[in-house]
mmCIF file of C-alpha atoms in Angstrom:
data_model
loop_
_atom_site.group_PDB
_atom_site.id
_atom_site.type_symbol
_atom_site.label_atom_id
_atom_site.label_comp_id
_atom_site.label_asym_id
_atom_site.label_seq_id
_atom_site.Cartn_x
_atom_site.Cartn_y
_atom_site.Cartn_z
ATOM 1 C CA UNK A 1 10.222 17.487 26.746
ATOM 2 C CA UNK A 2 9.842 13.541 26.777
ATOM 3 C CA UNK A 3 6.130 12.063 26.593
ATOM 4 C CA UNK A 4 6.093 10.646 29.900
ATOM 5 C CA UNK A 5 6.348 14.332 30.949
ATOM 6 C CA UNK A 6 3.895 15.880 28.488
ATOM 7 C CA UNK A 7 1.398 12.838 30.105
ATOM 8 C CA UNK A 8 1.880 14.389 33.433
ATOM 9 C CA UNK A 9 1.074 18.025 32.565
ATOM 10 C CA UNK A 10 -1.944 16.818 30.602
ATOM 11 C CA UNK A 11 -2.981 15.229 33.405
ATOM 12 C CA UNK A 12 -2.854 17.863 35.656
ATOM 13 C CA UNK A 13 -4.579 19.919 33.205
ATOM 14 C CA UNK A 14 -7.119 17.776 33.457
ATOM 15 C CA UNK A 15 -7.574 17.230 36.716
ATOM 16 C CA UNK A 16 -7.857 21.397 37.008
ATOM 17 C CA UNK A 17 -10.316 21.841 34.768
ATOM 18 C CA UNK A 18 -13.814 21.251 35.564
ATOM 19 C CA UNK A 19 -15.036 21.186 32.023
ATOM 20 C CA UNK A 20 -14.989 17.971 29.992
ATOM 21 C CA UNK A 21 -12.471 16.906 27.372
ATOM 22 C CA UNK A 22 -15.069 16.494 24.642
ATOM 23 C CA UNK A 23 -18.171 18.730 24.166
ATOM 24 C CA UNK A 24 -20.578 16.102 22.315
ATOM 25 C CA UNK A 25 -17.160 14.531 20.248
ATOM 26 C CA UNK A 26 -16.321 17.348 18.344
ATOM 27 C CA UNK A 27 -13.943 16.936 15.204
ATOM 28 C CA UNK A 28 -11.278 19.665 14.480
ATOM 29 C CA UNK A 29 -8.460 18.569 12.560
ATOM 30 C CA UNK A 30 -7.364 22.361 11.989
ATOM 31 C CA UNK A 31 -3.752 22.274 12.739
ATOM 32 C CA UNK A 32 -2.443 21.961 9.241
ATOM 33 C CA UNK A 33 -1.693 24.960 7.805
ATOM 34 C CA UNK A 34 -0.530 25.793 4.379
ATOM 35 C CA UNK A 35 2.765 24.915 3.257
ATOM 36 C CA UNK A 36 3.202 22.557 6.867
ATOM 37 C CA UNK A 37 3.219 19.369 7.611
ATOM 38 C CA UNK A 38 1.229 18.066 10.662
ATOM 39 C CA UNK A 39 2.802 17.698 13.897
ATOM 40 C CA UNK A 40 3.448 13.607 14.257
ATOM 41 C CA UNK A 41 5.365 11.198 16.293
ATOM 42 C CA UNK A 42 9.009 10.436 14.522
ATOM 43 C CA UNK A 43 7.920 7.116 13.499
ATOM 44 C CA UNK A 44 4.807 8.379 11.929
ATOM 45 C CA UNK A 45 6.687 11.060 10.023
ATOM 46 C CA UNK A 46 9.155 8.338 8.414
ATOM 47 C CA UNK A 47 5.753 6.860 6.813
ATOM 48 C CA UNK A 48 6.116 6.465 2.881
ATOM 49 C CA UNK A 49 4.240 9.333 1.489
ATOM 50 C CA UNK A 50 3.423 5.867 -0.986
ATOM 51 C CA UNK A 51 2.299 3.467 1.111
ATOM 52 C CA UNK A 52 2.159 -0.288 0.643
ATOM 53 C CA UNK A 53 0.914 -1.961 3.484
ATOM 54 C CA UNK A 54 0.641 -0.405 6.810
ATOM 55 C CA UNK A 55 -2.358 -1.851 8.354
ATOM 56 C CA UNK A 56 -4.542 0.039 10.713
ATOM 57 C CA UNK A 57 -7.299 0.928 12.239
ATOM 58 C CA UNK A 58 -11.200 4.077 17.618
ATOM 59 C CA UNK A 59 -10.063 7.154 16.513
ATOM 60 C CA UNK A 60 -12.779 9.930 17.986
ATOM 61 C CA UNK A 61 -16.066 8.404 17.455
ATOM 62 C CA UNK A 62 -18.758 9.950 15.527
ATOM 63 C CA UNK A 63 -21.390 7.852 17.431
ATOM 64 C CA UNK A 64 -21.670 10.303 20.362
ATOM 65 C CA UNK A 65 -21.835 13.663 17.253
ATOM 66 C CA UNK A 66 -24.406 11.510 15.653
ATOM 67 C CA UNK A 67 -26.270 10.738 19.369
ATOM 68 C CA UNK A 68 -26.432 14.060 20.427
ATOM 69 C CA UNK A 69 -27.965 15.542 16.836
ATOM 70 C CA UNK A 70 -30.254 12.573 16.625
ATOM 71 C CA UNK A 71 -31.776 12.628 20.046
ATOM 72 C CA UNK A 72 -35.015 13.404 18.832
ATOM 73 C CA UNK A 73 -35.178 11.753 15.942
ATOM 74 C CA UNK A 74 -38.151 10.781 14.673
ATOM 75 C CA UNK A 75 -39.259 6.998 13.130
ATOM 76 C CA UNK A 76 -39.978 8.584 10.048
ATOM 77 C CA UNK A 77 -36.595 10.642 9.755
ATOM 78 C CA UNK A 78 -34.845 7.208 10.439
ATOM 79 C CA UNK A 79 -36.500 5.654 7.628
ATOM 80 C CA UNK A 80 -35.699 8.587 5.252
ATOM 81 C CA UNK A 81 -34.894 8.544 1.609
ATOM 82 C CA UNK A 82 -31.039 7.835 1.142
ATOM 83 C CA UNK A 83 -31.548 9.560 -1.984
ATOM 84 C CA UNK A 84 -31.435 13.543 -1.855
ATOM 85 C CA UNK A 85 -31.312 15.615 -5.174
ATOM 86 C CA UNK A 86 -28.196 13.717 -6.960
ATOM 87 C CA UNK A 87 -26.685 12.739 -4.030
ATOM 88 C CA UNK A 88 -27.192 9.245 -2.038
ATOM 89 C CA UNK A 89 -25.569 7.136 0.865
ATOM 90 C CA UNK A 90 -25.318 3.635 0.532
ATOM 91 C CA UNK A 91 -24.858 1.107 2.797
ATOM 92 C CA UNK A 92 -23.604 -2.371 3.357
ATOM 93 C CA UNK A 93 -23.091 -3.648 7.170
ATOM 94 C CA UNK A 94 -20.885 -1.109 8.661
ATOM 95 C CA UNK A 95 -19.646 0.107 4.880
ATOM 96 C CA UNK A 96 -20.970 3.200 4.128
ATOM 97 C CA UNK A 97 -20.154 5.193 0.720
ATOM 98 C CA UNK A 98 -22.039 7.719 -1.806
ATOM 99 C CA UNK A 99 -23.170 7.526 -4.974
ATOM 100 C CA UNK A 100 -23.058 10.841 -6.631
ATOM 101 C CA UNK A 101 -25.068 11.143 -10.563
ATOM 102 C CA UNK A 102 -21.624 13.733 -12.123
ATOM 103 C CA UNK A 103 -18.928 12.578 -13.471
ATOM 104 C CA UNK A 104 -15.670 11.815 -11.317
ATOM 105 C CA UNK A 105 -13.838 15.115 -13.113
ATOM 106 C CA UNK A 106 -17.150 17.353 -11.880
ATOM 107 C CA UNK A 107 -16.452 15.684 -8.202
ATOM 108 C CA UNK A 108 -12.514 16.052 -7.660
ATOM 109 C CA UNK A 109 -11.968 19.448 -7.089
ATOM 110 C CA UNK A 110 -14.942 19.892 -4.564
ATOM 111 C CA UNK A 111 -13.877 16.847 -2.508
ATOM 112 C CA UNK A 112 -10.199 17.767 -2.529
ATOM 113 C CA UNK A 113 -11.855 21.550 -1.346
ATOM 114 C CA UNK A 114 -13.503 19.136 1.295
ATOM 115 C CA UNK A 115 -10.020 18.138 3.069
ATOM 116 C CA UNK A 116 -7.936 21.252 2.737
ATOM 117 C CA UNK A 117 -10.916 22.884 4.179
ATOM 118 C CA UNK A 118 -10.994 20.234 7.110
ATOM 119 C CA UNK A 119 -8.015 21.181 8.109
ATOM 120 C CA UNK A 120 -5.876 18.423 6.558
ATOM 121 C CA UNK A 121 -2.778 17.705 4.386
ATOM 122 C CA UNK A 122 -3.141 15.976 1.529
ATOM 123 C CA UNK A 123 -0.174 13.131 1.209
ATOM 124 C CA UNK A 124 -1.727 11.203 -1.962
ATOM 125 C CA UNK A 125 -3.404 13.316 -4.785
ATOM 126 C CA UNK A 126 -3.821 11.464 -7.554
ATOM 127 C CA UNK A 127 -6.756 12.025 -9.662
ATOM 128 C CA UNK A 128 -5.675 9.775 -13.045
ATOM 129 C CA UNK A 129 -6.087 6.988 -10.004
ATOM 130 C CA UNK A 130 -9.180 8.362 -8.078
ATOM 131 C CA UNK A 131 -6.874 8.789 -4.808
ATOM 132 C CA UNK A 132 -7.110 11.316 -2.132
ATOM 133 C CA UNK A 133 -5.178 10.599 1.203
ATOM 134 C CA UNK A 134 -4.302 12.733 3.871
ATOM 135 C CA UNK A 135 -1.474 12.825 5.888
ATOM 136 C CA UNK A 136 -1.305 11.676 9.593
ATOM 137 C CA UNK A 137 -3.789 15.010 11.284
ATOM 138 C CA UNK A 138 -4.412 14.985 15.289
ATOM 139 C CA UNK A 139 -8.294 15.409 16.300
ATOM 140 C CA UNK A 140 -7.229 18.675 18.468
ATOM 141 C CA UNK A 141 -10.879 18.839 19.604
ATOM 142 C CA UNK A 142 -10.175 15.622 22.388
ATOM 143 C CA UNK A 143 -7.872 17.953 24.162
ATOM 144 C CA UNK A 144 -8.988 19.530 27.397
ATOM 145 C CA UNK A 145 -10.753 22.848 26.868
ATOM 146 C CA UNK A 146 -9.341 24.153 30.260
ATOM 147 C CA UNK A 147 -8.774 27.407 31.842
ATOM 148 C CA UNK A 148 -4.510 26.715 31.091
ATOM 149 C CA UNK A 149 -5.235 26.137 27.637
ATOM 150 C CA UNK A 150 -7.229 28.810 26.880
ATOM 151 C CA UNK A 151 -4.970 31.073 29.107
ATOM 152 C CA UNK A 152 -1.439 30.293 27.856
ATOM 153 C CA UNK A 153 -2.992 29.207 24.298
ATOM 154 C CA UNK A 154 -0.076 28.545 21.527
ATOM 155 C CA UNK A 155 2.385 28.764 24.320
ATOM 156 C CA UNK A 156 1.428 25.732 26.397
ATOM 157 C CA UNK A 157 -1.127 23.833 23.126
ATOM 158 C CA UNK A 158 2.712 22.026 22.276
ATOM 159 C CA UNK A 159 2.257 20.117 25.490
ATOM 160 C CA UNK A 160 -0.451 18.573 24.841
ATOM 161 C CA UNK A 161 -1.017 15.461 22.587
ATOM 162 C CA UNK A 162 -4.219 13.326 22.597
ATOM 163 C CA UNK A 163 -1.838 10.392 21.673
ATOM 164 C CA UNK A 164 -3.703 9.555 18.480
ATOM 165 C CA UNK A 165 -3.389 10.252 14.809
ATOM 166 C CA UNK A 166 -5.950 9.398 11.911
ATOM 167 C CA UNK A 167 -5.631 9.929 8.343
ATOM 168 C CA UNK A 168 -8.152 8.987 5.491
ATOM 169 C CA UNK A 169 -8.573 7.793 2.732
ATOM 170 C CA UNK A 170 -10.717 8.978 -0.449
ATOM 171 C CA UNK A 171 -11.665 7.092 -3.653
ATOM 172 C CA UNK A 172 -13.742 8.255 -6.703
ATOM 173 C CA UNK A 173 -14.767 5.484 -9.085
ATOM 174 C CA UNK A 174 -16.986 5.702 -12.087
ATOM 175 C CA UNK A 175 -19.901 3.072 -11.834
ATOM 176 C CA UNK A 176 -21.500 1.954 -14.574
ATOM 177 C CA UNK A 177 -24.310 4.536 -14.683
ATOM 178 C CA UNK A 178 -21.900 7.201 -15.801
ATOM 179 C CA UNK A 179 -22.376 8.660 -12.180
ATOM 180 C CA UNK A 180 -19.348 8.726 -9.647
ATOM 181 C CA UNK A 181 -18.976 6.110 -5.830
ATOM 182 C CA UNK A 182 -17.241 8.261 -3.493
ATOM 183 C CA UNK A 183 -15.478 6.172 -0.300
ATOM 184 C CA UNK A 184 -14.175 7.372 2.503
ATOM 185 C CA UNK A 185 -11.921 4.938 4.756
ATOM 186 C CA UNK A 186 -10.130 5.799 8.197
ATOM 187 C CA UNK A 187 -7.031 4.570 9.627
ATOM 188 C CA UNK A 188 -5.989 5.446 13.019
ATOM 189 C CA UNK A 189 -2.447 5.078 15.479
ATOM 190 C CA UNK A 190 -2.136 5.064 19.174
ATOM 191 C CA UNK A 191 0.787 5.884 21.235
ATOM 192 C CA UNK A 192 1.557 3.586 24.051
ATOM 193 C CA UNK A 193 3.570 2.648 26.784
ATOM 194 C CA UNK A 194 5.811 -0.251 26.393
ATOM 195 C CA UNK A 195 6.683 -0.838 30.137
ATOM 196 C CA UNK A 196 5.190 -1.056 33.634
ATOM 197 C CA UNK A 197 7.788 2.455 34.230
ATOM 198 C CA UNK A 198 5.597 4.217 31.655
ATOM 199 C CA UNK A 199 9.245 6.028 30.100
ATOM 200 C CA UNK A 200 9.091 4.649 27.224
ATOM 201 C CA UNK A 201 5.944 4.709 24.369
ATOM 202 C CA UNK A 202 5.515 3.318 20.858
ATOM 203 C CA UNK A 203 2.781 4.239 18.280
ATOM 204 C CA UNK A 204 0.701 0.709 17.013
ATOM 205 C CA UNK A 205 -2.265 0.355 14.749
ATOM 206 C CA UNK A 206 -6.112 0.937 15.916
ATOM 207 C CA UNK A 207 -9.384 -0.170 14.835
ATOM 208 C CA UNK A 208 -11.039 1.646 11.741
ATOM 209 C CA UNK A 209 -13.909 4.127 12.923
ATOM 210 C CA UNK A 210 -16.325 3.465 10.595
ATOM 211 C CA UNK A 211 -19.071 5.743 12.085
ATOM 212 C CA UNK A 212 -15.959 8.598 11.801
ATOM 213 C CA UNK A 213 -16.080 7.656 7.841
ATOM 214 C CA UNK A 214 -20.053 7.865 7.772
ATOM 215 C CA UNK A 215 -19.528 11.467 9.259
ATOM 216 C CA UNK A 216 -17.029 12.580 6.859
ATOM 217 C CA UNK A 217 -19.569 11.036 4.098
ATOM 218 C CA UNK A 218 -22.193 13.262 5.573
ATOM 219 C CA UNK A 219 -20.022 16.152 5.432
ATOM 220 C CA UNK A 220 -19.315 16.069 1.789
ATOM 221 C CA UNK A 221 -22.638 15.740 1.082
ATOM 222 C CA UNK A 222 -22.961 18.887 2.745
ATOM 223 C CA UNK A 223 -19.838 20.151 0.501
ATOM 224 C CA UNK A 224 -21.587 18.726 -2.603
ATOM 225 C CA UNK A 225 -24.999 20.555 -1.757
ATOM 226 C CA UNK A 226 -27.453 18.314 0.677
ATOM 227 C CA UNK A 227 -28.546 20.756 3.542
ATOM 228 C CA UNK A 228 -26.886 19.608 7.129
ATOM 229 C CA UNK A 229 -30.322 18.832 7.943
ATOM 230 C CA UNK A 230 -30.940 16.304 5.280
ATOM 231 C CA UNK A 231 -27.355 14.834 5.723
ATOM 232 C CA UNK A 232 -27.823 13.986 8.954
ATOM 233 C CA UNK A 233 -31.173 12.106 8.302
ATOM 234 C CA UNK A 234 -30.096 10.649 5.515
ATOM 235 C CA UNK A 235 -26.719 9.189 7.456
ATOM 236 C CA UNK A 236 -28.536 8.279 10.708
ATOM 237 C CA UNK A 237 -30.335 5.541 8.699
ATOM 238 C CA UNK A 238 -29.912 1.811 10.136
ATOM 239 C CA UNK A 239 -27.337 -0.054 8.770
ATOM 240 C CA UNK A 240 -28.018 -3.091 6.898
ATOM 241 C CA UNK A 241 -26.945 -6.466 7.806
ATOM 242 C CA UNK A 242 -23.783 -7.538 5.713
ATOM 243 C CA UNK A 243 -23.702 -10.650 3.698
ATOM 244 C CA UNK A 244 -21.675 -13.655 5.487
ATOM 245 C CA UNK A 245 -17.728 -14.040 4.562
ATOM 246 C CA UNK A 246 -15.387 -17.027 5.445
ATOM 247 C CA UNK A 247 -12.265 -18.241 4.668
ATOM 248 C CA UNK A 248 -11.923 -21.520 2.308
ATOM 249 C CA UNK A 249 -10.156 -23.153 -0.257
ATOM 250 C CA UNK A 250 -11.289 -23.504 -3.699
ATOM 251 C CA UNK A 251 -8.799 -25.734 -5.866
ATOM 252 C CA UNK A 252 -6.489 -25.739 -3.564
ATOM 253 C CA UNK A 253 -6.416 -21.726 -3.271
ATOM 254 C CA UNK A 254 -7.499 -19.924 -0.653
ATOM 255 C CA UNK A 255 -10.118 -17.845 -0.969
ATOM 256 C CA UNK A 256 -12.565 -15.351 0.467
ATOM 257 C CA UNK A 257 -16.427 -16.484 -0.173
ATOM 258 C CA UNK A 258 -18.915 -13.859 0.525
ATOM 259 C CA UNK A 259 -22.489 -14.499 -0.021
ATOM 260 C CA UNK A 260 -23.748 -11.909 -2.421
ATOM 261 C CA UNK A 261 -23.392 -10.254 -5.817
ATOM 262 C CA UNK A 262 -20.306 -8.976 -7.830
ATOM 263 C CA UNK A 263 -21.846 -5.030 -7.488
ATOM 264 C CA UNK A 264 -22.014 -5.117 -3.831
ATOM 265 C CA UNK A 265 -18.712 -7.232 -3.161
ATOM 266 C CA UNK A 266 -16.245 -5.477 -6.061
ATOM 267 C CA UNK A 267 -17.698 -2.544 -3.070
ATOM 268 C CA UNK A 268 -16.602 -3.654 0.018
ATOM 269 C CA UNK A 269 -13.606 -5.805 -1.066
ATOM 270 C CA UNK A 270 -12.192 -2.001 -2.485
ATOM 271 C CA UNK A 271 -13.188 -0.613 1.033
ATOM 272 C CA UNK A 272 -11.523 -3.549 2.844
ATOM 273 C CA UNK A 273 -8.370 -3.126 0.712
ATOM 274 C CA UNK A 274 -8.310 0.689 1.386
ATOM 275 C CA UNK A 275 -9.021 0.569 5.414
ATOM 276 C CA UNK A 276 -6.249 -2.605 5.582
ATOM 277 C CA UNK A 277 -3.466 0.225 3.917
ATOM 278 C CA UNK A 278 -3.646 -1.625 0.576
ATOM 279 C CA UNK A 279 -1.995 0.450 -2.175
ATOM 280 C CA UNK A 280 -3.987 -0.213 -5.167
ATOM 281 C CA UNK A 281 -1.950 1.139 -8.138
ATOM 282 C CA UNK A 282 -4.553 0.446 -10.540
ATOM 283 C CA UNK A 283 -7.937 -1.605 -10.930
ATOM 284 C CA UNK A 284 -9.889 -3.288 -13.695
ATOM 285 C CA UNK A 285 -13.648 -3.473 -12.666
ATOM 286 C CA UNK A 286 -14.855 -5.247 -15.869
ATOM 287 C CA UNK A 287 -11.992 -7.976 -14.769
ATOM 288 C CA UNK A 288 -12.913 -7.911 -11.111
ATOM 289 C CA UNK A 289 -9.615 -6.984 -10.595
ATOM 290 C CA UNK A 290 -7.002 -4.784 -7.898
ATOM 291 C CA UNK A 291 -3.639 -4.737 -8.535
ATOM 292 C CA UNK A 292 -2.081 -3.908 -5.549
ATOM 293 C CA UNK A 293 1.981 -4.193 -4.193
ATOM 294 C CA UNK A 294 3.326 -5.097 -1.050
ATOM 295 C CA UNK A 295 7.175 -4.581 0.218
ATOM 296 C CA UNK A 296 8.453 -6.683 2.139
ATOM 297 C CA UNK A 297 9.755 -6.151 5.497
ATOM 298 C CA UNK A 298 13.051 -4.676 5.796
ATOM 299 C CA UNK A 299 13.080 -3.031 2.343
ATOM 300 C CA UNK A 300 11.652 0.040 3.392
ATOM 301 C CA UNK A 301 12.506 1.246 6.574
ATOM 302 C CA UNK A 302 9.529 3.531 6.513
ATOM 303 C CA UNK A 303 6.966 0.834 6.314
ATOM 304 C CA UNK A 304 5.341 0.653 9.834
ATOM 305 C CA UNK A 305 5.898 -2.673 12.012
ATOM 306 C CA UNK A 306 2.206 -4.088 11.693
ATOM 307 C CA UNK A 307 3.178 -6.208 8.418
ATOM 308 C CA UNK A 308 6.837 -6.759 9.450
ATOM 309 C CA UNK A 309 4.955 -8.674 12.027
ATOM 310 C CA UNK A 310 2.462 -10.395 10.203
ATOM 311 C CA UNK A 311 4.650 -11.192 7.200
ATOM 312 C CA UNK A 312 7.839 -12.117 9.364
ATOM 313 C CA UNK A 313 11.192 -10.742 8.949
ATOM 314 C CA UNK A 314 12.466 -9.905 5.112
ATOM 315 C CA UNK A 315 16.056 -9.833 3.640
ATOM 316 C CA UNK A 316 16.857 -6.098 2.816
ATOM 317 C CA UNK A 317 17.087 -6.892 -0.808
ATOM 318 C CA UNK A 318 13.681 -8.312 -1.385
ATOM 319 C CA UNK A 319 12.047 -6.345 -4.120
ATOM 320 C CA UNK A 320 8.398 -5.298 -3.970
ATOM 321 C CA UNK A 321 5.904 -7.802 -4.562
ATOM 322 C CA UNK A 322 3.129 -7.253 -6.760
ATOM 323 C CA UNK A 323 -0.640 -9.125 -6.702
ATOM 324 C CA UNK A 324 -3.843 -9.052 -8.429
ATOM 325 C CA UNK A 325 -6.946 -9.586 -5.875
ATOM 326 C CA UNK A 326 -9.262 -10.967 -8.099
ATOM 327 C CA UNK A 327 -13.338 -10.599 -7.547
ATOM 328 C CA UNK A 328 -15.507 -12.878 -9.460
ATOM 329 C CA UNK A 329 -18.927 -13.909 -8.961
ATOM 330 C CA UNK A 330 -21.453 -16.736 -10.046
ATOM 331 C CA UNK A 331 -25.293 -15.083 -9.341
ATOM 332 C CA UNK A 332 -25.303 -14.116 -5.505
ATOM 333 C CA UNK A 333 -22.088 -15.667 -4.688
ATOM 334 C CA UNK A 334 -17.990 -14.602 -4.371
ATOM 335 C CA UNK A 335 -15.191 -15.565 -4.686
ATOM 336 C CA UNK A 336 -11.869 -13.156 -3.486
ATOM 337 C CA UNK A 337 -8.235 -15.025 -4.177
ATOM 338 C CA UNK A 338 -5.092 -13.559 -4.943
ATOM 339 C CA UNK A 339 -2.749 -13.698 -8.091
ATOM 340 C CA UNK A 340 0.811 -13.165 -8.793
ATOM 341 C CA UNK A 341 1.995 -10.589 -11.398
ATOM 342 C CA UNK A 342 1.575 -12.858 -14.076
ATOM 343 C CA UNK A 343 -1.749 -13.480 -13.182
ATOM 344 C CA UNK A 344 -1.537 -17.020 -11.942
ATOM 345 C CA UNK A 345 -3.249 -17.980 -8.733
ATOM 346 C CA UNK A 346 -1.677 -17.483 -5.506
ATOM 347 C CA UNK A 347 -1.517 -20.418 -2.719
ATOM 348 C CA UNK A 348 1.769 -19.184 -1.030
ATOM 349 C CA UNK A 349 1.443 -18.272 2.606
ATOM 350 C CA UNK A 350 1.514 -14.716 1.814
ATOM 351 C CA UNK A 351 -1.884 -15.076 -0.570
ATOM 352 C CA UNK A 352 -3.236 -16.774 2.930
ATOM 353 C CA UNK A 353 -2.522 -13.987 5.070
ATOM 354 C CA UNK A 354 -3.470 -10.977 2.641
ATOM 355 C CA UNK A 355 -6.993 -12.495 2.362
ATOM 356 C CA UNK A 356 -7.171 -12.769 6.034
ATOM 357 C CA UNK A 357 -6.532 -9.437 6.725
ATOM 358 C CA UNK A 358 -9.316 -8.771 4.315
ATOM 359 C CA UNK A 359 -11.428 -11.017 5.595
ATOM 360 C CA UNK A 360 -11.044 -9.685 9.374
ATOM 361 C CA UNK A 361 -12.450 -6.055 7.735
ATOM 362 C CA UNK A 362 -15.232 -7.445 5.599
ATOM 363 C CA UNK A 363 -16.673 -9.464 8.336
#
């Protein structure tokens, strides 16, 4: 059965069912099962299970979850501690990630727990890098709970398609303190039409959710031990303004200039480079630096068409490119450029656009 005809009958659904399609924005990614893969459009199933770049991006919202179980929430719950027992939230502008006082190796195995419990598959699992990533999962929860679902159930579910995908991203990092930061990012994909006909769709890139990744935070704190109770408290805390970033040229290099610390930017430069699709194959904190590698379009025909876009068309035989994005800091200030493999600083129009597309997340 073609989309346009799977629209129609979810339509109809709809329109026969006098219940809504959400009840308070659930989440329910439950339709992997073990040993299967998640059911994705064909162009999302030719994505590298190794990603380089494919650029995002609102999947289902946690703001209206968070509404609903903070109706009544009191000034002093607001303020609460962002500290409970081991376990903390931090939080930067619209970055949110924990800080957990075990060692990464004590924290893998309950966070991977975390996603095979949430119903997900796990396409990167790499704990020598820190890496977690799931594979493409549908939020089945934004579907219609209607009287044809729940009558023809398995039968008729294939039908139906929300006409989104997210998958996440985890990272584990030591910090200094011997403790362990824990960051979750999201990356979403819509499907849609490419005509006025409506016969024809294509899935495209969507914004990050970053409330979504502040709920997923609060539920591995849950995994790791905080009560739901003190999660939610703890998560519903205001955000904190973000420090200003702009573009600019330093020597003739562009550059990324945020105005604070190293701590705080090495932070949200890694979340940046994880929501963007960034591979990061390794990283060198005490250098301030993330090597990361980009192939260029046309040499992977399972790269998504975001960066084939924004990097123009590439010959078939270009080989991957590798780069350093370097962090370094004088007191309360930083700097983010790029450099080659070699390590020499980057000014090619490709260094330009990379720190763009960071500097569109950070901001």
């Amino acid at each position: 059965m073609n989309h346009t005809a799977r629209l129609g009958l979810l339509g109809l659904a709809m329109a026969l069912s006098a219940c809504s399609v959400l009840d308070g924005d659930k989440i329910d990614y439950k339709s992997a099962t073990q040993g299967s893969t998640l059911e994705v459009p064909p162009d999302l199933t030719q994505l590298s299970r190794d990603n380089r770049y494919a650029v995002p991006g609102s999947a289902v919202s946690a703001a209206a979850f968070q509404a609903g179980q903070n109706t009544k929430t009191s000034a002093a719950a607001t303020a609460a501690a962002s500290k409970i027992g081991d376990v903390r939230i931090e939080r930067n502008g619209n970055q949110r990630w924990l800080v957990i006082d075990r060692p990464a190796d004590k924290l893998w195995e309950p966070v991977r727990e975390f996603w095979i419990e949430s119903g997900f598959n796990l396409a990167v699992d790499q704990p020598d890098l820190g890496i977690l990533e799931t594979d493409w999962a549908e939020n089945r929860a934004k579907l219609p709970q209607d009287v044809i679902r729940s009558t023809l159930g398995k039968v008729f579910e294939s039908l139906y398609s929300t006409g989104e995908r997210d998958k996440f991203r985890t990272r584990l990092e030591r910090n200094a303190n011997g403790g362990t930061d824990i960051y979750v990012t999201h990356r979403g994909m819509v499907e849609v039409y490419t005509n006025t006909s409506k016969d024809n769709t294509i899935w495209q890139p969507r914004a990050a959710d970053p409330e979504l990744e502040t709920e997923f935070l609060r539920r591995i704190m849950v995994k790791l031990g905080v009560s739901q109770e003190q999660s939610k408290a703890v998560a519903a805390a205001p955000a904190l303004k973000a420090a200003t970033v702009r573009m600019a040229t330093e020597n003739n290099v562009p550059v990324v200039q945020m105005d604070e610390g190293f701590d705080r930017a090495w932070r949200r430069v890694g979340l940046a480079l994880d929501r963007t699709g960034f591979t990061v194959e390794d990283r060198n904190r005490n250098e301030g630096l993330y090597f990361v590698r980009y192939v260029a379009p046309g040499t992977d025909k399972k790269e998504p068409g975001f960066f084939s876009k924004l990097f123009g068309v590439g010959s078939a035989a270009t080989p991957p490119l590798k780069y350093r994005v370097v962090v370094r800091s004088q007191g309360e200030t930083t700097a983010v450029s790029v450099l080659n493999e070699a390590g020499a600083p980057e000014s090619s129009a490709n260094a330009e656009r990379i720190l763009r597309v960071l500097a569109d997340d950070l901001k």
